[in-house]
Coordinates of C-alpha atoms in Angstrom, one line a residue:
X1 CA -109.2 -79.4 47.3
X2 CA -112.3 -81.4 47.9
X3 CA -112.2 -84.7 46.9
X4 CA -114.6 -84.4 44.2
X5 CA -112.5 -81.4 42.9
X6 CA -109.6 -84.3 43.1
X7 CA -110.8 -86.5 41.4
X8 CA -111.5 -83.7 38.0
X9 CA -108.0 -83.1 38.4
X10 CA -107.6 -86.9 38.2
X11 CA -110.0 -87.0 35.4
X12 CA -108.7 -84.4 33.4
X13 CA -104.9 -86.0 33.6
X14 CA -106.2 -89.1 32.1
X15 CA -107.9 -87.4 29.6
X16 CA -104.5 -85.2 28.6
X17 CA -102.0 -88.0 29.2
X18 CA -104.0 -90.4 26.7
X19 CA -103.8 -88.0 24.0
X20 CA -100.1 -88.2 23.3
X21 CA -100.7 -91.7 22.6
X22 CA -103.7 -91.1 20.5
X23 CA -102.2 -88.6 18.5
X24 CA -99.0 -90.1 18.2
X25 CA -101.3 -93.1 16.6
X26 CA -102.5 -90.5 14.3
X27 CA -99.3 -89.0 13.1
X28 CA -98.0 -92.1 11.9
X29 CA -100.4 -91.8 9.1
X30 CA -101.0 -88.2 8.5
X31 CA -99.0 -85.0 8.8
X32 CA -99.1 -82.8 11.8
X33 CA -100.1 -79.6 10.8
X34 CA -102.6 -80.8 8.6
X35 CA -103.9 -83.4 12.1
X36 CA -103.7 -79.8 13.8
X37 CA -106.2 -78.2 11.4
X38 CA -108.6 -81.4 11.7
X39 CA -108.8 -81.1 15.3
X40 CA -109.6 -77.8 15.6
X41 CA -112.4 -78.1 12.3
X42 CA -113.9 -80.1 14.7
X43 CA -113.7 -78.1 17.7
X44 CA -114.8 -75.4 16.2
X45 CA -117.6 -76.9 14.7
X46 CA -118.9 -78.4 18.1
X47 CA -118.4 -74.8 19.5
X48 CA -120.0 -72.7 17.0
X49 CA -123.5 -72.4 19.4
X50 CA -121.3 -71.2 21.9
X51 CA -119.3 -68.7 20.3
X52 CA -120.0 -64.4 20.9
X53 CA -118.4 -62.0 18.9
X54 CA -115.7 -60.3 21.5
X55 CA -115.3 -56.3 21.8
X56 CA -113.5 -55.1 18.8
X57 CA -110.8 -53.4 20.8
X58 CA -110.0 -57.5 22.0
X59 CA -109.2 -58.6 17.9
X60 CA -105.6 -57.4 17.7
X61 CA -104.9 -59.9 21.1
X62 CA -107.8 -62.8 20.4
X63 CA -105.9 -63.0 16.5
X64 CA -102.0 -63.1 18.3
X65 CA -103.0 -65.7 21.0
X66 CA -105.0 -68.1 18.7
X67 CA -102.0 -67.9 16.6
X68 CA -99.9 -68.4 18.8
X69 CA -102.0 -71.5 20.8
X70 CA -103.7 -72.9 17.4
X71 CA -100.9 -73.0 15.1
X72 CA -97.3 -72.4 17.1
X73 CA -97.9 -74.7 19.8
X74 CA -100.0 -77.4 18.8
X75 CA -99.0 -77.6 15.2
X76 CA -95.3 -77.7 16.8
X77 CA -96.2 -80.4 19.7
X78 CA -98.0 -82.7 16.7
X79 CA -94.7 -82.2 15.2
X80 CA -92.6 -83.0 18.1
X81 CA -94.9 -86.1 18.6
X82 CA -94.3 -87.5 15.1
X83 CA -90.5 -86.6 14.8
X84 CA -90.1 -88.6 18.8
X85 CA -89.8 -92.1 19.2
X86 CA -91.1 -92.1 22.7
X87 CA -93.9 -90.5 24.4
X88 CA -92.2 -90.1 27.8
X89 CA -90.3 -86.7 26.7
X90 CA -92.4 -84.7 25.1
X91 CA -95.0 -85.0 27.7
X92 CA -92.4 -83.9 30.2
X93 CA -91.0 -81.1 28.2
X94 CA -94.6 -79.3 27.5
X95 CA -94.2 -78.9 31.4
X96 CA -91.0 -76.5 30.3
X97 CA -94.2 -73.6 29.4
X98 CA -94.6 -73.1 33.2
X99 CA -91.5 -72.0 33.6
X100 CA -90.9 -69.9 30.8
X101 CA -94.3 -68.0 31.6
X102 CA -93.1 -66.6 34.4
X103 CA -89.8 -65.3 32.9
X104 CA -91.4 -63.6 30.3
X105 CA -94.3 -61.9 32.4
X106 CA -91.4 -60.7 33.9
X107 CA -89.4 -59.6 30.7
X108 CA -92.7 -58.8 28.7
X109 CA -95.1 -57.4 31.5
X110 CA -93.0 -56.6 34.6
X111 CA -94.1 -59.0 36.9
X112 CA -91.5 -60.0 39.3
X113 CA -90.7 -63.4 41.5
X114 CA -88.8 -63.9 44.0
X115 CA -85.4 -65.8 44.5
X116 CA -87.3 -69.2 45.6
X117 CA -89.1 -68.9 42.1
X118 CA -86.2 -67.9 40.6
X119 CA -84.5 -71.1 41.8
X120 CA -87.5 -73.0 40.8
X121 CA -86.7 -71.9 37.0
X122 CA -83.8 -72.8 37.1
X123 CA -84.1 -76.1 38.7
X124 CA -86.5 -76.6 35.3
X125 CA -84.6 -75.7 33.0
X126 CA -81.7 -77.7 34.6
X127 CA -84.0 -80.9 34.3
X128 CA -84.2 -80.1 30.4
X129 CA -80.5 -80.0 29.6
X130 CA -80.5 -83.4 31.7
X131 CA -83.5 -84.8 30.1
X132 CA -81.5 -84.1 26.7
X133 CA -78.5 -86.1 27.2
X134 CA -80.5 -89.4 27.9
X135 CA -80.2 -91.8 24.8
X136 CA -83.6 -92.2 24.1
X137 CA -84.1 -88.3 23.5
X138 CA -80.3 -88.1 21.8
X139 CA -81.5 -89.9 19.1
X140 CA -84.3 -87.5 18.1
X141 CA -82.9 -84.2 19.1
X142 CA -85.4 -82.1 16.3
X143 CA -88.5 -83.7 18.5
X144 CA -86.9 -82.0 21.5
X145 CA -86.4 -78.4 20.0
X146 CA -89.7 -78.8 18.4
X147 CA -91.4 -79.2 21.9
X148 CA -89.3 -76.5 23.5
X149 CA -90.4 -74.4 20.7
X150 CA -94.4 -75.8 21.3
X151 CA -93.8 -74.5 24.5
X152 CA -92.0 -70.8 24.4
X153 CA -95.5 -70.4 21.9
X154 CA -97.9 -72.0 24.8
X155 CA -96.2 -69.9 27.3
X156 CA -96.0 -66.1 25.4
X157 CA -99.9 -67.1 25.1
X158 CA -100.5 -67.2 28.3
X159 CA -98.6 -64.0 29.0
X160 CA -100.7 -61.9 26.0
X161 CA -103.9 -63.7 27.7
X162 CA -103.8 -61.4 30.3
X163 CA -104.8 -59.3 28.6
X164 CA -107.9 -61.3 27.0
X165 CA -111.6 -60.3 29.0
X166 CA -114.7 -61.5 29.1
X167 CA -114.3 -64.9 27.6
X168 CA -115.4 -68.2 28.6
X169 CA -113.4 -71.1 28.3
X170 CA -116.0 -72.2 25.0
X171 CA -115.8 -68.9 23.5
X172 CA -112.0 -68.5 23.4
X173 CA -111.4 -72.2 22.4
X174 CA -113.8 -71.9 19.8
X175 CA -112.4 -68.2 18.5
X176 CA -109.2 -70.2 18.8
X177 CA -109.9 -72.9 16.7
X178 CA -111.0 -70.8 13.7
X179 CA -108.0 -68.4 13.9
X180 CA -105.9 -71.2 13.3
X181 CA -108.2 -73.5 11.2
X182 CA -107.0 -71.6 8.0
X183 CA -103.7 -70.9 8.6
X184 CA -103.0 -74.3 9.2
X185 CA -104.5 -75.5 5.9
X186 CA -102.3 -73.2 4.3
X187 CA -98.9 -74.3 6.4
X188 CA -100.2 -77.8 5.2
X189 CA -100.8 -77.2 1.5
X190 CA -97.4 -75.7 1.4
X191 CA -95.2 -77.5 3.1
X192 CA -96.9 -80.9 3.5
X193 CA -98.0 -81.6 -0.1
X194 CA -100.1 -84.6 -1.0
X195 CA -101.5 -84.9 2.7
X196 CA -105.0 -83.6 2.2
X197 CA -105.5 -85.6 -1.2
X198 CA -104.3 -88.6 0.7
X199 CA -107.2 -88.1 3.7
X200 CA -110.0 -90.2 1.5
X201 CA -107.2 -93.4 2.6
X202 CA -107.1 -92.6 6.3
X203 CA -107.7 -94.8 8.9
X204 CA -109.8 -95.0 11.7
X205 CA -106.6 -94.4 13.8
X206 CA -106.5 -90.7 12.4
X207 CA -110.2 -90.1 12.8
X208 CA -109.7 -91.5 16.7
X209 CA -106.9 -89.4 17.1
X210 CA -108.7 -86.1 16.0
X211 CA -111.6 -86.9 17.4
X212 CA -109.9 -87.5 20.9
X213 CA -108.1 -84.7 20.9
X214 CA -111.2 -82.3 19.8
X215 CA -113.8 -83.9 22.0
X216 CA -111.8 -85.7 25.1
X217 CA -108.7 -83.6 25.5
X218 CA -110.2 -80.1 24.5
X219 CA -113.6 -80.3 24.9
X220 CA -113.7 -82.2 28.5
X221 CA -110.6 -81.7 29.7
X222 CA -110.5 -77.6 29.4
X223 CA -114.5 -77.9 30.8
X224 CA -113.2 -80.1 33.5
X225 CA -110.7 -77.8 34.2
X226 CA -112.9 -74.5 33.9
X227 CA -115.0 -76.1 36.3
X228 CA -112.6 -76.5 38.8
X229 CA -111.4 -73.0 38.1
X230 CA -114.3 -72.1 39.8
X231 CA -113.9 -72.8 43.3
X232 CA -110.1 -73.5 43.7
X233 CA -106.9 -71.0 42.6
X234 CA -105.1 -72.0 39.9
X235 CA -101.7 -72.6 41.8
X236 CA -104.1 -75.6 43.9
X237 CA -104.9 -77.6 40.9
X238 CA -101.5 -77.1 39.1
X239 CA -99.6 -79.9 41.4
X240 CA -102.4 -82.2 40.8
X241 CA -101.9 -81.7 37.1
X242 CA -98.2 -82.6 37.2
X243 CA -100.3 -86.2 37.0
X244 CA -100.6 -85.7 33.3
X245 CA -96.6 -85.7 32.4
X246 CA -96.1 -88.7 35.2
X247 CA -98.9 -90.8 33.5
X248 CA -97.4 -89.5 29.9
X249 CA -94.9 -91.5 30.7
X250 CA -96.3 -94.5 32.3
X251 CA -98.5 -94.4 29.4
X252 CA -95.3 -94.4 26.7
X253 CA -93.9 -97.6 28.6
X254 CA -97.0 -99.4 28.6
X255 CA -98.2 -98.6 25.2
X256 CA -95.5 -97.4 23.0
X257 CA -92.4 -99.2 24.1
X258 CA -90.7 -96.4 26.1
X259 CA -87.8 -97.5 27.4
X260 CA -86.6 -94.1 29.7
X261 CA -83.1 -94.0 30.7
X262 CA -81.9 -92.4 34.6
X263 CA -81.1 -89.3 32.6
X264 CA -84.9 -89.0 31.2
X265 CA -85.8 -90.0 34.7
X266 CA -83.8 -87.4 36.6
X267 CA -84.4 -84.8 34.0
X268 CA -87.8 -85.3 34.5
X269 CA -87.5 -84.9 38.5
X270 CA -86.2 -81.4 38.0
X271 CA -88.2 -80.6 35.7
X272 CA -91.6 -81.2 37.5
X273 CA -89.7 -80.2 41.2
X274 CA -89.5 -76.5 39.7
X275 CA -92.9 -76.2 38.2
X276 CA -94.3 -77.5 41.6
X277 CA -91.9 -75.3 43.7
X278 CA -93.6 -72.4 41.3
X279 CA -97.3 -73.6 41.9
X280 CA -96.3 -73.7 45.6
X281 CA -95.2 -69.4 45.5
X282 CA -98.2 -68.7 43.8
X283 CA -100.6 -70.7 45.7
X284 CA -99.0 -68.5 48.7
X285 CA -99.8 -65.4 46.6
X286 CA -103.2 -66.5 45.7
X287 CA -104.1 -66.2 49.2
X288 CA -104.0 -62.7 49.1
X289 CA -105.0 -61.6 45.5
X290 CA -107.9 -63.8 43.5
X291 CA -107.1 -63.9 39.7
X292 CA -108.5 -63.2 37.0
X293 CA -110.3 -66.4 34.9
X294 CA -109.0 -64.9 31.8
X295 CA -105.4 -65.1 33.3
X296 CA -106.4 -68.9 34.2
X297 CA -107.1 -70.9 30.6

């Protein structure tokens, strides 16, 4: 990658890592589906110019993956974030989606990988069980379920986008965000009573929060990221954004009082080493075959 392509990647880490510790701010004053809906009122508001109405025959898949992004995994990850009392593992865990992509292309779609990727998903999954026994994560095991549960949704996503054509990054966010917007607000009504009469008494640390995570972590990261989309395979830029779960962490320790035992630290190792060792295959494979920018955000 060029170095000005490097230093997106750097750019857009930053931006990603941050906004555990934003949000985290947030959710210790609000709830998270209701945090969820916020953010993506005001994404979807920013992107409203920018929005086309997609082919008809594309509603049945645009409806299942904003579900599925919009409500599963982020209203699942805000959940994680509030239920954890550390930063460090959940932003290592997301990373768990790479993995479990490729086994269900394979179970859902056919594709196959070989044995080296094979080992690489293992190796991942390994890092989680490890990752699980370190006392820090012990303590809140619902956080860690939560996230792997964020992640199964982010990575079946991916796998239906596939299918998903014609879309810029804008558009889809934006279709995204209003997908979700309701259901949320319903999933907050119901299960999180008394949150939306209580948003009069927010803070300014739950209008930061949702105001990072619409603007900075949505808006410029996934441009930033688009961008770079357009002159480098995905499988280059994914082991530069491995960044975002190493400074996740940092970021936990400096600002959050993380306190990451060798388990959390080894578990993490494996974790990352597999979802690299995948980047690597496909970065061979990309080589050969360009893909598709709808299989890319």
């Amino acid at each position: 990658m060029a170095p000005r392509d490097i230093g997106l990647a750097i750019l857009i880490c930053i931006a990603w890592a941050f906004n555990f510790l934003t949000s985290a701010t947030a959710l210790r004053e609000t709830t998270p589906f209701l945090f969820t809906a916020l953010r993506f009122a005001l994404l979807g508001l920013c992107l409203l110019p920018m929005m086309r109405v997609p082919p008809r025959e594309q509603w049945g898949r645009l409806i299942v993956c904003g579900l599925l992004v919009g409500v599963a995994h982020f209203g699942l990850s805000f959940w994680s974030l509030r239920e954890a009392g550390d930063l460090s593992s959940p932003a290592v865990v997301m990373q768990s989606y790479i993995p479990m992509t490729a086994v269900l292309a394979w179970v859902l779609i056919g594709e196959r990988f070989g044995l080296k990727t094979g080992v690489a998903i293992l190796t991942s999954f390994i890092g989680i069980v490890v990752l699980a026994f370190d006392p820090m994560v012990v303590d809140h095991p619902k956080a860690l379920i939560l996230m792997l549960l964020s992640a199964l949704a982010l990575a079946l996503a991916t796998v239906f986008m596939k299918g998903l054509k014609g879309f810029t990054v804008f558009n889809q966010q934006g279709w995204f965000a209003w997908v979700a917007l309701f259901p949320l607000l319903l999933i907050s009504v119901v299960f999180e009573p008394g949150a939306i009469s209580q948003l009069p008494n927010a803070t300014w640390r739950v209008w930061q929060g949702v105001v990072y995570a619409a603007l900075v972590a949505s808006l410029l990261g996934h441009g930033l990221y688009f961008q770079l989309l357009q002159h480098n395979p995905i499988a280059q830029i994914t082991p530069w954004l491995l960044l975002t779960p190493i400074m996740g962490i940092a970021i936990g320790i400096a600002f959050w009082g993380d306190r990451p035992g060798i388990r959390l630290y080894i578990g993490a190792a494996l974790v990352l080493a597999g979802v690299l060792m995948i980047a690597i295959r496909q970065l061979h494979k990309s080589r050969t075959t360009v893909p598709d920018v709808a299989d890319l955000v």
